[in-house]
Amino acid sequence: MKIPRGVVLASLLAFAATPVFAAFSLNDAANAVSSMQGGQNGNAAAPASGLLSTLGSQLHVTPEQAVGGTGAMLGLAKNKLSGNDYSQLSKSVPGLDQLSGGGVLSGLGGLLGQSGNSASVGSALGNVQNTSDLNKAFGALGMDSGMVGQFAPVILQYLGQQGVGGPLLKSLGSIWGAGS
């Protein structure tokens, strides 16, 4: 018997909200997202899930905010970097490309019972072209634009630990307004 992905993800997220399953982490959420998107290799999502865990623990954001904030920032990077640079980034950190764009977050939002809000969140994350769009995306996630400045160094540090080179990190920092 095959269980629909949406049912599995909804169940996992419901367990995450209960104290008994407090060990459910952002890693589990990232793996569920990977499964929801048809990912076959759980190991490919491991580096990306590590990033989500780092954001959750350091910035005390919800799984939806971690996934959405990261997705919005990666969406902006995808639109601003050359195709070659973005390809290098996604090859350096397996599973990272799964987090970009609004589809994942609108799916999570709907499953979390925020379907009215998920349309606006999905719209805000779907096409981040500039810092104004990035700020709107963070606002749709319930975070103020100042959180972009908190996400950026955490993401940049994490990417550096995953082997992303200095010039690409500098470009990303510039795109996200984190300086050099």
mmCIF file of C-alpha atoms in Angstrom:
data_model
loop_
_atom_site.group_PDB
_atom_site.id
_atom_site.type_symbol
_atom_site.label_atom_id
_atom_site.label_comp_id
_atom_site.label_asym_id
_atom_site.label_seq_id
_atom_site.Cartn_x
_atom_site.Cartn_y
_atom_site.Cartn_z
ATOM 1 C CA MET A 1 0.000 0.000 0.000
ATOM 2 C CA LYS A 2 1.420 3.360 -1.003
ATOM 3 C CA ILE A 3 0.730 6.271 1.341
ATOM 4 C CA PRO A 4 0.398 9.678 -0.339
ATOM 5 C CA ARG A 5 3.368 11.991 0.320
ATOM 6 C CA GLY A 6 1.107 14.740 1.651
ATOM 7 C CA VAL A 7 -0.277 12.426 4.324
ATOM 8 C CA VAL A 8 3.225 11.388 5.379
ATOM 9 C CA LEU A 9 4.453 14.993 5.562
ATOM 10 C CA ALA A 10 1.355 16.147 7.452
ATOM 11 C CA SER A 11 1.811 13.311 9.949
ATOM 12 C CA LEU A 12 5.492 14.101 10.465
ATOM 13 C CA LEU A 13 4.791 17.780 11.011
ATOM 14 C CA ALA A 14 1.953 16.981 13.425
ATOM 15 C CA PHE A 15 4.335 14.807 15.442
ATOM 16 C CA ALA A 16 6.866 17.643 15.482
ATOM 17 C CA ALA A 17 4.379 19.801 17.370
ATOM 18 C CA THR A 18 3.951 17.318 20.221
ATOM 19 C CA PRO A 19 6.324 17.197 23.211
ATOM 20 C CA VAL A 20 6.591 13.409 22.961
ATOM 21 C CA PHE A 21 8.253 13.770 19.562
ATOM 22 C CA ALA A 22 10.437 16.749 20.455
ATOM 23 C CA ALA A 23 13.369 14.935 18.842
ATOM 24 C CA PHE A 24 11.768 15.549 15.430
ATOM 25 C CA SER A 25 14.057 18.088 13.872
ATOM 26 C CA LEU A 26 14.525 20.295 10.882
ATOM 27 C CA ASN A 27 16.563 17.413 9.431
ATOM 28 C CA ASP A 28 13.377 15.363 9.445
ATOM 29 C CA ALA A 29 11.480 18.223 7.817
ATOM 30 C CA ALA A 30 14.101 18.524 5.083
ATOM 31 C CA ASN A 31 14.019 14.794 4.447
ATOM 32 C CA ALA A 32 10.225 14.946 4.279
ATOM 33 C CA VAL A 33 10.477 17.801 1.766
ATOM 34 C CA SER A 34 12.898 15.731 -0.274
ATOM 35 C CA SER A 35 10.490 12.803 -0.225
ATOM 36 C CA MET A 36 7.584 15.083 -1.106
ATOM 37 C CA GLN A 37 9.498 16.264 -4.159
ATOM 38 C CA GLY A 38 10.223 12.712 -5.241
ATOM 39 C CA GLY A 39 13.817 12.634 -3.972
ATOM 40 C CA GLN A 40 15.164 9.112 -4.089
ATOM 41 C CA ASN A 41 18.344 9.632 -2.114
ATOM 42 C CA GLY A 42 17.977 10.715 1.494
ATOM 43 C CA ASN A 43 21.740 11.241 1.691
ATOM 44 C CA ALA A 44 21.582 13.927 -1.002
ATOM 45 C CA ALA A 45 19.375 16.056 1.227
ATOM 46 C CA ALA A 46 21.608 15.622 4.296
ATOM 47 C CA PRO A 47 23.788 18.729 3.746
ATOM 48 C CA ALA A 48 20.716 20.891 3.082
ATOM 49 C CA SER A 49 18.989 19.501 6.164
ATOM 50 C CA GLY A 50 22.112 20.339 8.181
ATOM 51 C CA LEU A 51 21.721 23.940 7.065
ATOM 52 C CA LEU A 52 18.085 23.982 8.191
ATOM 53 C CA SER A 53 19.054 22.560 11.582
ATOM 54 C CA THR A 54 21.763 25.183 11.969
ATOM 55 C CA LEU A 55 19.305 27.987 11.159
ATOM 56 C CA GLY A 56 16.715 26.584 13.551
ATOM 57 C CA SER A 57 19.125 26.219 16.448
ATOM 58 C CA GLN A 58 21.033 29.490 15.982
ATOM 59 C CA LEU A 59 18.172 31.794 15.000
ATOM 60 C CA HIS A 60 15.266 30.061 16.773
ATOM 61 C CA VAL A 61 13.037 30.022 13.692
ATOM 62 C CA THR A 62 10.292 27.537 12.846
ATOM 63 C CA PRO A 63 10.890 24.810 10.262
ATOM 64 C CA GLU A 64 8.635 26.692 7.834
ATOM 65 C CA GLN A 65 10.635 29.894 8.358
ATOM 66 C CA ALA A 66 13.958 28.061 7.944
ATOM 67 C CA VAL A 67 12.846 26.359 4.725
ATOM 68 C CA GLY A 68 11.131 29.475 3.369
ATOM 69 C CA GLY A 69 13.863 31.947 4.309
ATOM 70 C CA THR A 70 16.524 29.714 2.826
ATOM 71 C CA GLY A 71 14.386 29.145 -0.254
ATOM 72 C CA ALA A 72 13.861 32.858 -0.769
ATOM 73 C CA MET A 73 17.567 33.616 -0.391
ATOM 74 C CA LEU A 74 18.530 30.796 -2.744
ATOM 75 C CA GLY A 75 15.869 31.957 -5.202
ATOM 76 C CA LEU A 76 17.460 35.402 -5.251
ATOM 77 C CA ALA A 77 20.908 33.824 -5.660
ATOM 78 C CA LYS A 78 19.624 31.688 -8.535
ATOM 79 C CA ASN A 79 18.269 34.805 -10.265
ATOM 80 C CA LYS A 80 21.393 36.931 -9.664
ATOM 81 C CA LEU A 81 24.292 34.504 -10.077
ATOM 82 C CA SER A 82 25.465 33.328 -13.460
ATOM 83 C CA GLY A 83 24.107 29.916 -14.388
ATOM 84 C CA ASN A 84 27.594 28.473 -14.008
ATOM 85 C CA ASP A 85 28.032 29.895 -10.474
ATOM 86 C CA TYR A 86 24.628 28.647 -9.325
ATOM 87 C CA SER A 87 25.362 25.231 -10.800
ATOM 88 C CA GLN A 88 28.649 25.154 -8.872
ATOM 89 C CA LEU A 89 26.778 26.085 -5.690
ATOM 90 C CA SER A 90 24.160 23.372 -6.067
ATOM 91 C CA LYS A 91 26.837 20.768 -6.865
ATOM 92 C CA SER A 92 28.855 21.772 -3.789
ATOM 93 C CA VAL A 93 25.893 21.269 -1.453
ATOM 94 C CA PRO A 94 23.699 18.330 -2.494
ATOM 95 C CA GLY A 95 20.005 18.926 -1.841
ATOM 96 C CA LEU A 96 20.372 22.713 -1.722
ATOM 97 C CA ASP A 97 18.503 23.205 -4.989
ATOM 98 C CA GLN A 98 15.475 21.434 -3.468
ATOM 99 C CA LEU A 99 15.016 24.352 -1.098
ATOM 100 C CA SER A 100 14.825 27.147 -3.656
ATOM 101 C CA GLY A 101 11.496 28.546 -4.821
ATOM 102 C CA GLY A 102 8.016 28.739 -3.384
ATOM 103 C CA GLY A 103 6.604 25.311 -4.230
ATOM 104 C CA VAL A 104 8.065 23.585 -1.189
ATOM 105 C CA LEU A 105 6.899 26.223 1.245
ATOM 106 C CA SER A 106 3.415 26.568 -0.154
ATOM 107 C CA GLY A 107 3.114 22.791 0.148
ATOM 108 C CA LEU A 108 4.318 22.904 3.748
ATOM 109 C CA GLY A 109 2.042 25.847 4.551
ATOM 110 C CA GLY A 110 -1.001 24.057 3.201
ATOM 111 C CA LEU A 111 -0.189 20.912 5.141
ATOM 112 C CA LEU A 112 0.284 22.933 8.307
ATOM 113 C CA GLY A 113 -3.274 24.206 8.005
ATOM 114 C CA GLN A 114 -2.343 27.665 6.804
ATOM 115 C CA SER A 115 -3.762 27.253 3.323
ATOM 116 C CA GLY A 116 -5.026 30.825 3.213
ATOM 117 C CA ASN A 117 -1.563 32.079 4.014
ATOM 118 C CA SER A 118 0.267 29.503 1.900
ATOM 119 C CA ALA A 119 -0.880 31.097 -1.360
ATOM 120 C CA SER A 120 0.623 34.459 -0.388
ATOM 121 C CA VAL A 121 3.763 32.784 0.964
ATOM 122 C CA GLY A 122 4.147 30.676 -2.174
ATOM 123 C CA SER A 123 3.643 33.764 -4.313
ATOM 124 C CA ALA A 124 6.199 35.755 -2.314
ATOM 125 C CA LEU A 125 8.787 32.986 -2.599
ATOM 126 C CA GLY A 126 8.081 31.962 -6.157
ATOM 127 C CA ASN A 127 10.099 34.617 -7.940
ATOM 128 C CA VAL A 128 12.562 36.546 -5.771
ATOM 129 C CA GLN A 129 14.260 38.979 -8.148
ATOM 130 C CA ASN A 130 15.682 41.621 -5.788
ATOM 131 C CA THR A 131 16.114 42.548 -2.117
ATOM 132 C CA SER A 132 12.645 44.078 -2.008
ATOM 133 C CA ASP A 133 11.167 40.712 -3.056
ATOM 134 C CA LEU A 134 13.395 39.004 -0.486
ATOM 135 C CA ASN A 135 12.103 41.283 2.270
ATOM 136 C CA LYS A 136 8.506 40.613 1.181
ATOM 137 C CA ALA A 137 9.147 36.862 1.286
ATOM 138 C CA PHE A 138 10.507 37.109 4.831
ATOM 139 C CA GLY A 139 7.507 39.234 5.795
ATOM 140 C CA ALA A 140 5.128 36.598 4.383
ATOM 141 C CA LEU A 141 6.893 34.074 6.631
ATOM 142 C CA GLY A 142 6.259 36.212 9.712
ATOM 143 C CA MET A 143 9.816 37.544 9.957
ATOM 144 C CA ASP A 144 10.976 41.119 9.593
ATOM 145 C CA SER A 145 13.486 42.112 6.928
ATOM 146 C CA GLY A 146 16.221 42.288 9.574
ATOM 147 C CA MET A 147 16.191 38.486 9.648
ATOM 148 C CA VAL A 148 17.746 38.456 6.157
ATOM 149 C CA GLY A 149 20.863 39.905 7.786
ATOM 150 C CA GLN A 150 20.775 37.116 10.377
ATOM 151 C CA PHE A 151 20.181 34.306 7.874
ATOM 152 C CA ALA A 152 22.949 35.450 5.491
ATOM 153 C CA PRO A 153 26.018 34.903 7.717
ATOM 154 C CA VAL A 154 24.697 31.556 8.956
ATOM 155 C CA ILE A 155 24.071 30.355 5.401
ATOM 156 C CA LEU A 156 27.413 31.720 4.162
ATOM 157 C CA GLN A 157 29.322 30.068 7.001
ATOM 158 C CA TYR A 158 27.534 26.792 6.370
ATOM 159 C CA LEU A 159 28.228 26.940 2.623
ATOM 160 C CA GLY A 160 31.907 27.643 3.341
ATOM 161 C CA GLN A 161 32.035 24.560 5.576
ATOM 162 C CA GLN A 162 30.574 22.545 2.696
ATOM 163 C CA GLY A 163 33.423 23.570 0.405
ATOM 164 C CA VAL A 164 31.916 26.498 -1.480
ATOM 165 C CA GLY A 165 34.800 28.717 -2.619
ATOM 166 C CA GLY A 166 35.608 32.237 -1.428
ATOM 167 C CA PRO A 167 34.733 34.106 -4.655
ATOM 168 C CA LEU A 168 31.287 32.494 -4.792
ATOM 169 C CA LEU A 169 30.700 33.186 -1.082
ATOM 170 C CA LYS A 170 31.679 36.821 -1.690
ATOM 171 C CA SER A 171 29.175 37.043 -4.568
ATOM 172 C CA LEU A 172 26.439 35.538 -2.400
ATOM 173 C CA GLY A 173 27.250 37.934 0.443
ATOM 174 C CA SER A 174 26.934 40.820 -1.986
ATOM 175 C CA ILE A 175 23.612 39.560 -3.337
ATOM 176 C CA TRP A 176 22.208 39.109 0.179
ATOM 177 C CA GLY A 177 23.592 42.407 1.476
ATOM 178 C CA ALA A 178 25.993 40.735 3.896
ATOM 179 C CA GLY A 179 29.087 42.563 2.666
ATOM 180 C CA SER A 180 32.234 40.698 1.812
#
